[in-house]
Amino acid sequence: MRIFLLSLASLMFLGCAKDSGTSTGNPLVALKFDSFTSTLALKTGDVGTEAVSSLKLCFKRLRFKLANTTAEDEVDFYLGDVTISNLGTDLGSINLPIGTYDRVEFDLDEDCPSTKSIQLVNSSGSFSTTDRISIRFDGTFTHTGSSDVLGMSIQQIVDSLNTVTNSSQLKAKAEGASGSF
């Protein structure tokens, strides 16, 4: 009886140990905002003055849109308040199914310690909002199953935020421009 139970336990162990997945797990895609410039050109066009000197975003959700389809992959993406640097900003990594994507959208929300979805300081002053805001990036990104880095240009959005002169404009300015990758 002892041999039978030992044999049965061995068979159960071997059956459960069978690996039908990948040995490396799901590869991650590292997300980052590329560097940007933050100046407004003066009328001469030769010299610029600093416009956006501080930008902080509160990330709530992330959506990847598959190319040539209406399907999307939605991921809760809570990072808290993130200061966006003109030198580039690493945003973290996510698991993403293999595929070709043509849009990435971030939902910004006030659910952060600051209670603000966007905090901005530009040459016109300091502004913030609690509005839910979606910022969008368009391009083509093919995730092949290897660990990839997706760099996104936030320049167009920053250029739009350069022109904010009161807090009520933040949502329209942020959503009215799109970044690229």
Tab-separated table of C-alpha atoms in Angstrom:
chain	number	residue	atom	x	y	z
A	1	MET	CA	0.000	0.000	0.000
A	2	ARG	CA	2.853	2.377	0.852
A	3	ILE	CA	4.418	1.790	-2.584
A	4	PHE	CA	1.073	2.414	-4.264
A	5	LEU	CA	0.583	5.733	-2.429
A	6	LEU	CA	4.170	6.757	-3.169
A	7	SER	CA	3.683	5.940	-6.874
A	8	LEU	CA	0.397	7.822	-6.946
A	9	ALA	CA	1.985	10.876	-5.295
A	10	SER	CA	4.878	10.765	-7.806
A	11	LEU	CA	2.461	10.645	-10.758
A	12	MET	CA	0.466	13.589	-9.372
A	13	PHE	CA	3.647	15.608	-8.852
A	14	LEU	CA	4.939	14.923	-12.354
A	15	GLY	CA	1.539	15.707	-13.888
A	16	CYS	CA	1.315	19.028	-12.050
A	17	ALA	CA	4.887	19.980	-12.910
A	18	LYS	CA	4.221	19.909	-16.661
A	19	ASP	CA	4.845	23.367	-18.126
A	20	SER	CA	2.636	24.346	-21.012
A	21	GLY	CA	3.569	28.073	-20.924
A	22	THR	CA	6.710	29.938	-21.848
A	23	SER	CA	9.866	29.573	-19.819
A	24	THR	CA	10.463	33.323	-19.753
A	25	GLY	CA	6.963	34.466	-18.765
A	26	ASN	CA	5.218	37.412	-20.343
A	27	PRO	CA	7.685	40.013	-21.605
A	28	LEU	CA	7.266	43.531	-20.326
A	29	VAL	CA	7.010	46.714	-22.339
A	30	ALA	CA	8.807	49.617	-20.661
A	31	LEU	CA	6.976	52.916	-21.151
A	32	LYS	CA	8.660	56.305	-21.221
A	33	PHE	CA	8.102	59.858	-22.312
A	34	ASP	CA	10.926	61.126	-24.500
A	35	SER	CA	12.709	64.389	-23.781
A	36	PHE	CA	11.065	67.620	-24.901
A	37	THR	CA	11.814	71.326	-25.176
A	38	SER	CA	9.766	73.872	-23.335
A	39	THR	CA	10.222	77.296	-24.827
A	40	LEU	CA	8.073	79.836	-26.522
A	41	ALA	CA	9.731	81.563	-29.454
A	42	LEU	CA	9.809	85.308	-29.219
A	43	LYS	CA	8.698	87.396	-32.177
A	44	THR	CA	12.245	87.455	-33.519
A	45	GLY	CA	12.163	83.665	-33.671
A	46	ASP	CA	15.807	83.510	-32.548
A	47	VAL	CA	15.423	83.182	-28.789
A	48	GLY	CA	12.798	81.460	-26.693
A	49	THR	CA	11.591	81.957	-23.161
A	50	GLU	CA	10.821	79.095	-20.846
A	51	ALA	CA	7.150	78.175	-20.840
A	52	VAL	CA	6.398	74.863	-19.068
A	53	SER	CA	8.754	74.751	-16.109
A	54	SER	CA	6.868	72.097	-14.120
A	55	LEU	CA	4.415	69.399	-15.182
A	56	LYS	CA	2.946	66.735	-12.923
A	57	LEU	CA	0.389	64.132	-14.041
A	58	CYS	CA	-1.712	61.647	-12.052
A	59	PHE	CA	-2.061	58.406	-14.063
A	60	LYS	CA	-5.097	56.189	-13.531
A	61	ARG	CA	-5.513	53.969	-16.603
A	62	LEU	CA	-3.772	53.071	-19.829
A	63	ARG	CA	-5.283	51.846	-23.098
A	64	PHE	CA	-3.473	50.313	-26.058
A	65	LYS	CA	-5.519	50.277	-29.287
A	66	LEU	CA	-4.804	47.413	-31.690
A	67	ALA	CA	-4.212	48.528	-35.277
A	68	ASN	CA	-7.003	47.933	-37.826
A	69	THR	CA	-9.551	46.979	-35.185
A	70	THR	CA	-11.713	48.480	-32.485
A	71	ALA	CA	-10.203	46.165	-29.864
A	72	GLU	CA	-8.142	47.629	-27.069
A	73	ASP	CA	-6.171	46.426	-24.101
A	74	GLU	CA	-6.979	48.396	-20.959
A	75	VAL	CA	-4.683	48.355	-17.938
A	76	ASP	CA	-5.094	50.089	-14.600
A	77	PHE	CA	-1.922	52.110	-14.423
A	78	TYR	CA	-1.808	53.896	-11.104
A	79	LEU	CA	1.569	55.562	-10.675
A	80	GLY	CA	0.557	58.356	-8.347
A	81	ASP	CA	1.760	61.864	-9.057
A	82	VAL	CA	4.548	61.731	-11.647
A	83	THR	CA	6.743	64.723	-12.402
A	84	ILE	CA	7.354	64.835	-16.152
A	85	SER	CA	10.936	65.851	-16.889
A	86	ASN	CA	12.071	67.622	-20.040
A	87	LEU	CA	14.988	65.142	-20.031
A	88	GLY	CA	12.602	62.181	-20.379
A	89	THR	CA	10.530	60.237	-17.870
A	90	ASP	CA	10.387	56.487	-17.223
A	91	LEU	CA	6.811	55.466	-16.492
A	92	GLY	CA	7.210	51.796	-15.597
A	93	SER	CA	6.549	48.524	-17.377
A	94	ILE	CA	3.427	46.568	-18.281
A	95	ASN	CA	2.501	43.164	-19.679
A	96	LEU	CA	1.135	43.613	-23.178
A	97	PRO	CA	-0.216	40.981	-25.565
A	98	ILE	CA	1.688	40.497	-28.818
A	99	GLY	CA	0.301	42.671	-31.591
A	100	THR	CA	0.557	45.907	-33.534
A	101	TYR	CA	-0.827	48.984	-31.821
A	102	ASP	CA	-1.590	52.383	-33.328
A	103	ARG	CA	-2.729	54.396	-30.306
A	104	VAL	CA	-1.945	54.674	-26.623
A	105	GLU	CA	-4.187	56.644	-24.279
A	106	PHE	CA	-3.539	57.573	-20.669
A	107	ASP	CA	-6.406	58.517	-18.382
A	108	LEU	CA	-5.456	61.133	-15.818
A	109	ASP	CA	-7.486	61.450	-12.637
A	110	GLU	CA	-7.413	63.278	-9.319
A	111	ASP	CA	-7.003	60.028	-7.348
A	112	CYS	CA	-3.466	60.910	-6.160
A	113	PRO	CA	-2.001	62.451	-3.012
A	114	SER	CA	-2.106	65.858	-4.727
A	115	THR	CA	-5.820	65.374	-5.621
A	116	LYS	CA	-5.018	66.908	-9.048
A	117	SER	CA	-5.027	65.207	-12.451
A	118	ILE	CA	-2.656	67.840	-13.905
A	119	GLN	CA	-0.434	70.379	-12.181
A	120	LEU	CA	1.304	72.850	-14.461
A	121	VAL	CA	3.613	75.805	-14.057
A	122	ASN	CA	4.284	77.797	-17.218
A	123	SER	CA	5.310	81.365	-17.984
A	124	SER	CA	1.711	82.505	-17.339
A	125	GLY	CA	1.455	81.033	-13.812
A	126	SER	CA	0.555	77.924	-11.820
A	127	PHE	CA	-2.494	75.904	-12.838
A	128	SER	CA	-4.162	72.641	-11.801
A	129	THR	CA	-7.331	70.668	-12.354
A	130	THR	CA	-9.232	67.709	-10.941
A	131	ASP	CA	-10.894	66.978	-14.317
A	132	ARG	CA	-10.606	63.502	-15.787
A	133	ILE	CA	-8.382	63.890	-18.821
A	134	SER	CA	-7.244	61.531	-21.581
A	135	ILE	CA	-3.976	62.199	-23.343
A	136	ARG	CA	-3.354	60.378	-26.593
A	137	PHE	CA	-0.323	59.151	-28.548
A	138	ASP	CA	-0.521	57.936	-32.159
A	139	GLY	CA	1.943	55.890	-34.195
A	140	THR	CA	2.762	52.266	-34.885
A	141	PHE	CA	4.238	49.958	-32.276
A	142	THR	CA	4.631	46.229	-32.882
A	143	HIS	CA	5.122	44.136	-29.779
A	144	THR	CA	6.689	40.849	-30.856
A	145	GLY	CA	6.902	39.170	-27.478
A	146	SER	CA	10.340	40.374	-26.531
A	147	SER	CA	10.943	42.977	-23.864
A	148	ASP	CA	10.504	46.300	-25.643
A	149	VAL	CA	10.733	49.986	-24.816
A	150	LEU	CA	7.996	52.287	-26.081
A	151	GLY	CA	9.215	55.876	-26.161
A	152	MET	CA	6.463	58.440	-26.616
A	153	SER	CA	6.932	62.032	-27.715
A	154	ILE	CA	4.967	64.372	-25.472
A	155	GLN	CA	6.237	67.482	-27.301
A	156	GLN	CA	2.907	68.393	-28.962
A	157	ILE	CA	1.067	68.149	-25.653
A	158	VAL	CA	3.699	70.283	-23.905
A	159	ASP	CA	3.480	72.850	-26.714
A	160	SER	CA	-0.269	73.053	-26.146
A	161	LEU	CA	0.181	73.360	-22.364
A	162	ASN	CA	2.650	76.215	-23.005
A	163	THR	CA	-0.360	78.316	-24.023
A	164	VAL	CA	-2.496	77.726	-20.899
A	165	THR	CA	-3.411	80.966	-19.131
A	166	ASN	CA	-5.986	79.635	-16.630
A	167	SER	CA	-6.857	76.290	-15.012
A	168	SER	CA	-10.132	75.942	-16.908
A	169	GLN	CA	-8.107	75.494	-20.152
A	170	LEU	CA	-6.072	72.468	-18.981
A	171	LYS	CA	-8.480	69.718	-20.092
A	172	ALA	CA	-9.112	71.181	-23.552
A	173	LYS	CA	-5.411	71.944	-24.179
A	174	ALA	CA	-4.206	68.499	-23.017
A	175	GLU	CA	-6.886	66.594	-24.934
A	176	GLY	CA	-6.697	68.848	-27.994
A	177	ALA	CA	-3.115	67.833	-28.788
A	178	SER	CA	-1.723	64.349	-29.295
A	179	GLY	CA	1.701	62.903	-28.825
A	180	SER	CA	3.372	60.341	-31.041
A	181	PHE	CA	5.482	57.190	-30.917
